[in-house]
Amino acid sequence: MRSYYAANWASFTFNGLLSWIQQYQEEPQPKEVQDWSSLLDEGEELVYLSNPDSASISNLQVFCFTSEEDEEEAQSSDLPNPTEEKAVNEDTDVKPSADSNEEATTEKQETVGGAEEEQLQVTPTEGEEQDTDKPHLSTAQSQLEPTRKRITYAHLVKEGRRFNIDLVSKLMYSRGSLVDLLIKSNVSRYAEFKNVTRILTYRNGNVEQVPCSRADVFASRQLSVVEKRKLMRFLTSCMEETEEHQAYSGRPYLEFLCDQKLGDNLQHFLLHSIAMVTEDTPIEEGLAATRHFLRSLGRYGNTPFLFPLYGLGEIPQCFCRMCAVFGGIYCLRHSVDCLVVDKDTNRCKAVIDNRGQRISCSHFVVEDSYVGKKAAAPRRLLSRAVLITDGSVLPSDSDQQVSMVTIPPVAARYPVVKMVELCPSTMTCIPGTYLVHLTCQSAGSAYEDLAPVVTRCFHTPDSPDQENRPSVLWCVYFNMVDGSGVELEGHGLPSNVYVCSGLDSTLGHEYAIRQAELIFQKILPEEDFCPPAPNPEDIIYDGENPSTPAGEEDEDGAGEEGKREQSQTQE
């Protein structure tokens, strides 16, 4: 049973994350199988579901490298007290604060309404130039200027409600399927977004900025005049399919780039930071990724990406809010134990929850982790790390940069790592800190895969020669199941039960949106997927006169409120 929305797509306060960590460090209790056969009617049978939390998170390790406040002060406030450079492994308890993810939600300054039909509410970064041809963009409340005062662990816990830490790290392509769906469905009114301001890469031991827009290319000091011309010519030519592209069909994208004689600099930028593919990726995938990147440039800023204020966990909650407006019901701390199946039709008629309540249903959508051992394909894993640091990986004149960083393999067996660095104006961390997410396909445990990258890009006790790098104050490593490798068919479930996978390893949301639309069309084949929702003031409730505006009097002298009161009195 979960006390928060969105499962592994959730976002936590720092204190809520400590509670989540403690939950996974505790020895899992075997789930007691309840006998609900007394709730069955004739011709029905039970199909029991698995515990979804049992294997979705593994190899969890926590490290704290910052100092404590005065010991007496920390003890008097009953805060967790790690010693400096203390490593907390899976056998060590992390004591959370009483604050939870759910409580922190009430403190968020939610922005509702004001989005144009084809626009999202995008908060411009301080100092960012505005395009006068675009509609005016709304401005979120700015946070205080960060200070360089040393951040202690006790301070992180004390200010923990101001963090919003995602379990999954993704960005939104400005011309991607999620942004299009948010605009189409009017769910965008419940959220506000911020531009990713920089695309960075790690190369030759340094973090460099990648020129991707036309303005960036011509302003870059990293590229020669010849390289700038070559890059612009290539980016223009790759937007359309040519005979030259077809001649490389099935061959690696890197081979095609090498034959264009672009040079090492441009090849690195194009492969790792624009297409964001590996050296053995076929040209078809490489060109498709490059075009997707380029088409998303310029819609909301100089990079293709957006990030929602308060974290990615806001997106599921936005859809929850819209659903609730039209009668949807969400139950936290509530789990489904089993399905009630009609033996003759092989359809799910109802579900039985952990309290023995039978709930009728016409369709049932379930995450693959609930079907347990029935999953046919072996599960792939993602390696994740979340860091709280005291500075940016690439300092600049502005301290409000939101950065996407690609890090090529540091050695032969290591995977490509994607890193997202969030500043305080994203409402995900406190002033004076940055929140850093690292993600890659797992080759080993999360610590084995990502610790070498952390020691190269940041200052930790394992990287004493990186004094000029930002320091890691606190970090957590864990592995998550990669849902893209999950087989969604062939589980032997009833015909009206639909299986969806969890998160995938890609940076965008295309895989999840495609799955959601496919399931929706199976359930409601004649309906439009997420149609535009009416504005609240345009909704006409049963019993209302559509010709009489809300609050005005009708011919009898009573407005809608008066009629409701009369109706209630008569009842």
XYZ file of C-alpha atoms in Angstrom:
571
model
C 0.000 0.000 0.000
C 1.355 3.411 -0.979
C 0.586 6.738 0.671
C 1.589 8.715 -2.437
C 0.542 9.054 -6.061
C 2.265 7.743 -9.187
C 4.162 4.683 -7.853
C 7.711 4.797 -9.260
C 6.897 8.034 -11.111
C 6.432 9.831 -7.784
C 8.154 12.920 -6.436
C 9.088 13.284 -2.745
C 10.170 15.928 -0.325
C 13.574 15.174 1.205
C 11.850 13.936 4.345
C 9.438 11.870 2.271
C 12.366 10.367 0.384
C 13.979 9.334 3.678
C 10.731 7.559 4.579
C 10.703 5.862 1.173
C 14.332 4.762 1.680
C 13.526 3.359 5.108
C 10.613 1.414 3.632
C 12.895 -0.350 1.146
C 15.660 -0.956 3.687
C 13.334 -2.750 6.057
C 13.108 -6.512 5.708
C 10.050 -7.160 3.529
C 7.308 -8.955 5.375
C 5.783 -11.927 3.545
C 2.355 -11.012 2.278
C -0.337 -12.992 4.036
C -2.718 -14.488 1.512
C -6.289 -13.869 2.550
C -9.037 -16.293 1.629
C -11.728 -14.185 -0.019
C -13.646 -17.143 -1.486
C -16.652 -16.296 0.680
C -17.151 -13.191 -1.489
C -17.551 -15.219 -4.669
C -20.803 -16.020 -6.418
C -21.450 -19.211 -8.344
C -19.351 -19.485 -11.515
C -16.611 -17.148 -10.258
C -12.981 -17.687 -9.323
C -10.143 -15.643 -7.788
C -6.891 -14.559 -9.477
C -4.419 -13.294 -6.869
C -2.011 -10.442 -7.652
C 1.607 -10.041 -6.532
C 3.162 -7.435 -4.267
C 4.325 -4.683 -6.660
C 6.962 -3.276 -4.306
C 8.875 -6.504 -3.777
C 11.325 -6.238 -6.680
C 10.908 -2.842 -8.373
C 13.721 -1.212 -6.331
C 17.043 -2.855 -5.469
C 20.694 -2.167 -4.526
C 19.773 0.949 -2.557
C 22.727 2.800 -0.988
C 22.810 6.215 0.713
C 25.855 8.440 1.364
C 26.120 11.695 3.298
C 29.287 13.760 2.851
C 28.276 16.989 4.552
C 28.809 17.893 8.199
C 26.340 18.110 11.048
C 25.147 21.170 12.917
C 25.874 21.495 16.620
C 25.258 18.040 18.069
C 22.987 19.269 20.865
C 20.837 21.252 18.418
C 20.510 18.293 16.084
C 19.584 15.933 18.911
C 17.050 18.347 20.424
C 15.180 18.550 17.116
C 15.172 14.740 16.785
C 16.800 14.818 13.352
C 18.822 12.048 11.683
C 22.495 12.434 12.627
C 24.912 10.902 10.124
C 28.592 11.492 10.808
C 30.626 13.233 8.142
C 31.412 11.029 5.133
C 29.212 8.323 6.585
C 27.913 5.680 4.166
C 24.515 4.197 4.886
C 23.977 0.809 3.318
C 20.930 -1.421 3.111
C 21.427 -2.732 6.638
C 21.406 0.749 8.217
C 18.196 2.559 9.130
C 17.551 6.103 7.936
C 15.256 7.890 10.339
C 12.783 10.095 8.450
C 11.061 13.211 9.621
C 7.326 13.086 10.204
C 6.752 15.160 7.083
C 5.426 13.238 4.117
C 5.086 13.755 0.404
C 1.358 14.142 0.783
C 1.657 16.908 3.405
C 4.118 18.883 1.335
C 1.711 19.021 -1.567
C -0.443 21.512 0.327
C 2.453 23.992 0.429
C 2.920 24.160 -3.321
C 1.951 27.412 -4.972
C -0.151 25.958 -7.771
C -0.685 28.001 -10.918
C -3.978 27.284 -12.653
C -5.290 28.611 -15.933
C -3.924 31.173 -18.331
C -2.402 28.763 -20.863
C -3.066 29.432 -24.530
C -4.430 26.610 -26.635
C -1.039 25.908 -28.234
C 1.163 27.008 -25.342
C 2.203 25.866 -21.888
C 2.918 28.118 -18.958
C 6.702 28.387 -19.187
C 8.664 30.300 -16.587
C 11.501 32.164 -18.323
C 14.928 31.826 -16.780
C 16.444 34.963 -15.311
C 18.260 36.804 -18.074
C 16.787 34.682 -20.853
C 15.771 36.598 -23.944
C 12.106 36.535 -24.820
C 10.865 36.014 -28.368
C 8.545 38.943 -29.117
C 6.655 36.885 -31.705
C 5.423 34.447 -29.061
C 2.568 34.933 -26.570
C 3.524 36.399 -23.223
C 4.721 33.680 -20.824
C 3.733 33.671 -17.178
C 6.227 34.202 -14.381
C 6.516 31.989 -11.320
C 7.469 33.349 -7.939
C 11.243 33.471 -7.650
C 13.132 32.077 -4.694
C 15.700 33.900 -2.618
C 19.230 34.238 -3.930
C 21.316 31.248 -2.871
C 24.053 31.766 -0.334
C 27.422 30.089 -0.170
C 26.954 29.112 3.472
C 27.905 25.502 4.078
C 24.795 23.340 3.932
C 24.602 20.755 6.713
C 22.629 17.528 6.829
C 20.437 18.857 9.631
C 19.669 21.883 7.474
C 18.662 19.618 4.578
C 16.203 17.809 6.847
C 14.940 21.041 8.404
C 14.238 22.478 4.926
C 13.260 19.081 3.561
C 9.717 20.106 2.618
C 11.129 22.499 0.015
C 12.712 19.668 -1.990
C 10.815 17.784 -4.687
C 12.874 14.742 -5.652
C 11.746 12.514 -8.518
C 12.299 8.770 -8.524
C 12.520 8.829 -12.323
C 14.480 11.396 -14.331
C 13.004 12.548 -17.628
C 12.579 15.736 -19.638
C 9.762 16.864 -21.906
C 10.498 17.434 -25.583
C 8.729 20.693 -26.468
C 7.309 18.974 -29.560
C 6.954 15.602 -27.896
C 3.860 13.532 -27.296
C 3.466 14.540 -23.637
C 3.490 18.287 -24.337
C 1.034 17.784 -27.205
C -1.237 15.736 -24.915
C -1.093 18.311 -22.097
C -2.116 21.067 -24.504
C -4.803 19.021 -26.260
C -6.457 17.835 -23.026
C -6.180 21.194 -21.196
C -4.355 19.428 -18.370
C -1.579 22.000 -18.883
C -3.676 24.484 -16.878
C -2.708 22.612 -13.691
C 1.060 22.949 -14.131
C 3.835 25.370 -14.988
C 7.086 24.616 -16.744
C 10.646 25.847 -17.053
C 13.022 25.754 -20.002
C 16.112 23.588 -19.859
C 18.645 26.331 -20.546
C 21.791 24.374 -21.495
C 22.859 21.182 -23.234
C 26.217 20.040 -21.831
C 28.594 17.163 -22.412
C 31.542 15.643 -20.540
C 34.623 15.437 -22.750
C 38.355 15.166 -22.105
C 37.835 15.539 -18.370
C 35.795 18.734 -18.651
C 32.152 19.736 -18.893
C 31.455 21.745 -22.072
C 28.394 23.485 -23.449
C 26.984 22.061 -26.672
C 25.882 24.549 -29.349
C 22.566 23.273 -30.697
C 20.467 26.228 -31.863
C 21.566 28.563 -34.676
C 22.308 31.317 -32.153
C 24.387 28.941 -30.002
C 26.387 27.725 -32.999
C 27.414 31.180 -34.186
C 28.093 32.413 -30.635
C 30.213 29.388 -29.714
C 33.888 29.897 -28.980
C 34.538 26.157 -29.007
C 34.052 25.812 -32.756
C 36.055 27.290 -35.580
C 34.345 29.149 -38.412
C 34.738 26.088 -40.641
C 33.200 23.808 -37.999
C 30.246 26.171 -37.563
C 29.522 26.054 -41.277
C 29.858 22.267 -41.405
C 27.532 21.843 -38.424
C 24.835 24.143 -39.818
C 25.044 22.471 -43.220
C 24.715 19.026 -41.662
C 21.800 19.967 -39.393
C 19.950 21.431 -42.362
C 20.587 18.437 -44.633
C 19.614 15.758 -42.097
C 16.049 17.043 -41.722
C 14.984 15.445 -45.002
C 15.519 11.855 -46.138
C 18.089 11.657 -48.964
C 19.560 8.959 -51.175
C 22.790 9.270 -49.213
C 20.950 8.384 -46.002
C 19.347 5.389 -47.681
C 22.745 4.184 -48.863
C 23.795 3.776 -45.194
C 20.683 1.784 -44.289
C 21.412 -0.640 -41.448
C 24.883 0.778 -40.820
C 25.912 2.659 -37.654
C 25.071 6.344 -37.374
C 28.651 6.985 -36.244
C 29.980 5.585 -39.513
C 27.787 8.023 -41.416
C 29.023 10.923 -39.265
C 32.657 9.929 -39.824
C 32.167 9.857 -43.589
C 30.808 13.395 -43.490
C 34.289 14.539 -42.368
C 32.857 16.632 -39.570
C 35.772 16.174 -37.175
C 35.935 14.795 -33.652
C 34.290 17.819 -32.008
C 31.163 17.791 -34.154
C 30.892 14.002 -34.161
C 30.930 13.979 -30.369
C 28.272 16.718 -30.107
C 25.998 15.140 -32.713
C 26.253 11.568 -31.460
C 26.148 12.053 -27.693
C 24.379 15.388 -27.080
C 21.980 15.935 -29.991
C 20.985 12.442 -31.139
C 21.918 11.025 -27.701
C 22.562 7.555 -29.108
C 25.406 5.054 -28.852
C 28.168 4.336 -31.349
C 26.459 1.207 -32.698
C 23.010 2.782 -33.163
C 21.717 2.307 -36.742
C 21.514 5.394 -38.932
C 17.698 5.211 -39.055
C 17.437 5.633 -35.277
C 20.231 8.204 -35.169
C 18.630 10.421 -37.815
C 15.187 10.081 -36.221
C 16.597 11.145 -32.836
C 18.470 14.066 -34.414
C 15.327 15.279 -36.208
C 13.248 14.972 -33.047
C 15.806 17.115 -31.215
C 15.933 19.755 -33.958
C 12.149 19.990 -34.435
C 11.744 20.731 -30.732
C 14.198 23.641 -30.804
C 12.786 27.145 -30.566
C 9.213 26.364 -29.512
C 9.743 27.565 -25.943
C 13.478 28.300 -25.774
C 16.941 27.639 -27.170
C 16.891 23.964 -26.161
C 14.318 21.276 -27.003
C 13.414 20.490 -23.399
C 11.005 21.591 -20.681
C 10.820 20.607 -17.020
C 7.713 20.952 -14.796
C 8.035 23.114 -11.708
C 7.983 21.009 -8.519
C 9.227 17.922 -10.390
C 7.963 15.265 -12.758
C 5.690 13.881 -10.059
C 3.434 16.863 -10.795
C 2.411 15.418 -14.176
C 0.553 12.330 -12.834
C -1.073 14.526 -10.199
C -2.223 16.984 -12.885
C -4.064 14.176 -14.663
C -5.447 13.063 -11.284
C -6.834 16.551 -10.675
C -8.490 16.685 -14.090
C -9.964 13.212 -13.592
C -11.275 14.136 -10.140
C -13.103 17.168 -11.590
C -15.166 14.750 -13.669
C -15.850 12.214 -10.919
C -12.711 10.086 -10.803
C -11.809 8.584 -7.410
C -8.258 7.905 -6.153
C -7.548 5.816 -3.079
C -4.214 6.050 -1.295
C -3.100 3.435 1.260
C -5.362 0.999 -0.537
C -4.289 -2.062 -2.535
C -5.981 -4.700 -4.675
C -5.489 -8.286 -3.542
C -7.185 -10.255 -6.295
C -9.475 -10.289 -9.301
C -12.927 -11.872 -9.449
C -13.190 -13.664 -12.803
C -16.251 -15.136 -14.492
C -15.346 -18.706 -15.457
C -17.621 -18.779 -18.502
C -16.616 -15.466 -20.146
C -13.066 -15.166 -18.736
C -13.730 -11.534 -17.875
C -12.905 -9.675 -14.691
C -16.188 -8.775 -12.940
C -14.748 -7.180 -9.809
C -11.659 -6.716 -7.652
C -11.228 -7.383 -3.937
C -9.097 -4.961 -1.942
C -6.884 -5.668 1.056
C -9.806 -4.955 3.391
C -12.098 -7.515 1.819
C -14.244 -5.035 -0.077
C -15.576 -6.216 -3.429
C -15.586 -3.466 -6.096
C -17.305 -4.122 -9.432
C -15.525 -3.103 -12.632
C -15.895 -3.327 -16.401
C -12.169 -3.062 -17.144
C -9.010 -3.311 -15.051
C -5.609 -1.751 -15.892
C -2.653 -3.033 -13.896
C 1.100 -2.450 -13.835
C 3.193 -5.446 -14.874
C 4.780 -5.749 -11.412
C 1.420 -6.968 -10.071
C 1.484 -10.046 -12.315
C 4.781 -11.191 -10.771
C 6.294 -14.400 -12.100
C 3.866 -14.494 -14.999
C 6.034 -11.956 -16.819
C 7.641 -13.827 -19.688
C 10.704 -11.687 -20.427
C 13.612 -11.240 -17.990
C 13.624 -7.771 -16.506
C 16.232 -5.195 -17.441
C 17.298 -2.643 -14.849
C 18.057 1.075 -14.787
C 20.733 2.563 -12.551
C 19.742 5.789 -10.793
C 21.526 8.277 -8.601
C 20.156 11.432 -6.975
C 22.639 13.996 -5.654
C 22.269 17.178 -3.652
C 25.278 19.381 -4.444
C 26.451 22.833 -3.413
C 27.085 24.179 -6.926
C 26.638 23.722 -10.646
C 28.686 21.268 -12.656
C 29.454 24.180 -15.029
C 29.338 27.542 -13.221
C 28.110 30.546 -15.227
C 27.022 34.142 -14.727
C 23.508 32.918 -13.893
C 22.862 30.601 -10.968
C 19.470 29.604 -12.391
C 20.645 27.203 -15.102
C 18.781 23.968 -15.811
C 21.171 21.625 -17.596
C 20.984 18.397 -19.564
C 24.365 16.612 -19.572
C 25.433 13.568 -21.592
C 28.412 11.575 -20.346
C 29.927 9.006 -22.750
C 31.142 5.697 -21.250
C 34.053 6.309 -18.877
C 35.447 2.841 -19.694
C 34.715 -0.082 -21.990
C 32.051 -1.826 -19.905
C 30.320 1.300 -18.629
C 27.068 2.661 -20.167
C 26.245 6.152 -21.420
C 24.947 8.315 -18.555
C 22.320 11.054 -18.827
C 22.479 13.724 -16.137
C 19.896 16.415 -15.390
C 20.938 19.269 -13.096
C 18.118 21.318 -11.542
C 18.481 24.722 -9.908
C 16.353 26.173 -7.060
C 14.027 28.065 -9.438
C 12.597 24.690 -10.557
C 11.178 24.407 -7.011
C 12.965 21.087 -6.525
C 15.739 22.163 -4.111
C 16.594 24.909 -1.656
C 18.710 28.002 -2.456
C 22.402 27.228 -2.294
C 21.954 23.694 -3.645
C 21.413 21.878 -6.940
C 19.497 18.642 -7.442
C 21.260 16.260 -9.845
C 19.722 13.134 -11.430
C 21.851 10.469 -13.158
C 20.368 7.598 -15.178
C 21.783 4.794 -17.323
C 21.126 1.230 -18.408
C 22.428 -1.108 -15.714
C 25.630 -3.028 -16.237
C 25.998 -3.721 -12.504
C 24.559 -2.131 -9.382
C 23.665 1.553 -9.508
C 26.669 2.399 -7.352
C 29.044 0.459 -9.601
C 27.646 2.103 -12.738
C 27.375 5.705 -11.557
C 29.915 6.275 -8.763
C 32.807 6.622 -11.295
C 30.867 9.398 -13.048
C 30.102 11.156 -9.761
C 33.767 11.110 -8.701
C 34.806 12.614 -12.064
C 32.210 15.396 -12.211
C 31.914 16.288 -8.510
C 34.026 16.508 -5.395
C 33.629 13.548 -3.019
C 36.042 11.845 -0.601
C 36.907 9.467 -3.476
C 37.964 12.328 -5.766
C 40.428 14.470 -3.742
C 41.872 16.024 -6.896
C 38.543 17.621 -7.838
C 38.618 20.511 -5.369
C 37.358 22.883 -8.079
C 34.257 20.769 -8.625
C 30.955 21.224 -6.730
C 30.743 19.081 -3.616
C 28.209 16.308 -3.134
C 26.340 16.894 0.134
C 24.092 13.830 0.038
C 23.329 11.124 -2.510
C 21.355 7.914 -3.022
C 21.935 5.124 -5.538
C 19.330 2.527 -6.527
C 18.267 0.262 -9.367
C 14.789 0.333 -10.906
C 13.084 -2.074 -13.290
C 13.217 -0.936 -16.930
C 9.645 -1.322 -18.172
C 10.575 -1.166 -21.867
C 11.766 -4.778 -21.739
C 8.534 -6.100 -20.234
C 6.234 -8.331 -22.291
C 2.728 -6.892 -22.043
C 0.876 -9.796 -23.631
C 0.621 -13.506 -22.830
C 0.070 -13.345 -19.082
C -3.032 -15.541 -19.177
C -5.160 -12.792 -17.629
C -8.862 -12.146 -18.288
C -9.678 -10.477 -21.589
C -10.645 -7.147 -19.997
C -7.470 -6.858 -17.884
C -4.763 -4.703 -19.495
C -1.104 -4.742 -18.451
C 1.106 -1.650 -18.670
C 4.803 -1.441 -17.891
C 6.605 1.017 -15.670
C 9.147 3.630 -16.691
C 11.641 3.157 -19.533
C 15.221 4.302 -20.123
C 14.549 7.013 -22.728
C 14.784 10.695 -21.883
C 11.300 11.551 -23.166
C 7.804 10.210 -22.494
C 6.898 8.779 -25.900
C 6.897 5.155 -24.734
C 4.525 5.816 -21.805
C 2.121 7.952 -23.863
C 2.014 5.364 -26.647
C 1.172 2.637 -24.127
C -1.555 4.713 -22.492
C -3.177 5.503 -25.837
C -3.048 1.857 -26.937
C -4.809 0.675 -23.760
C -7.359 3.482 -24.011
C -8.243 2.483 -27.577
C -8.719 -1.135 -26.512
C -11.189 -0.072 -23.833
C -12.942 2.724 -25.764
C -12.236 2.177 -29.461
C -14.778 4.771 -30.606
C -13.590 7.566 -28.304
C -10.944 10.254 -28.762
C -7.893 9.819 -26.512
C -7.820 12.568 -23.852
C -10.141 15.036 -25.609
C -10.062 18.714 -24.614
C -11.700 19.183 -21.233
C -14.138 22.090 -20.937
C -13.292 25.044 -18.762
C -14.873 24.718 -15.289
C -17.087 27.744 -15.897
C -18.477 26.112 -19.061
C -19.639 22.910 -17.343
C -23.422 22.567 -17.068
C -24.505 20.321 -14.203
C -27.642 18.198 -14.177
C -30.695 20.294 -13.328
C -29.148 23.616 -14.346
C -30.673 25.863 -16.996
C -27.970 26.367 -19.644
C -29.512 29.706 -20.663
C -29.171 31.092 -17.130
C -25.588 32.044 -16.158
C -24.456 30.693 -12.832
C -25.375 32.980 -9.949
C -28.075 34.939 -11.894
C -31.782 34.798 -11.141
C -34.271 32.991 -13.380
C -37.927 33.900 -13.957
C -38.925 32.673 -10.505
C -36.401 35.008 -8.891
C -34.096 32.253 -7.686
C -30.593 31.682 -8.983
C -28.909 28.310 -9.281
C -27.654 28.464 -5.694
C -31.178 29.210 -4.521
C -32.611 26.278 -6.462
C -29.997 23.943 -4.965
C -30.911 25.152 -1.474
C -34.623 24.641 -2.186
C -33.943 21.162 -3.500
C -31.902 20.275 -0.424
C -34.661 21.632 1.832
C -37.301 19.541 0.073
C -35.148 16.433 0.428
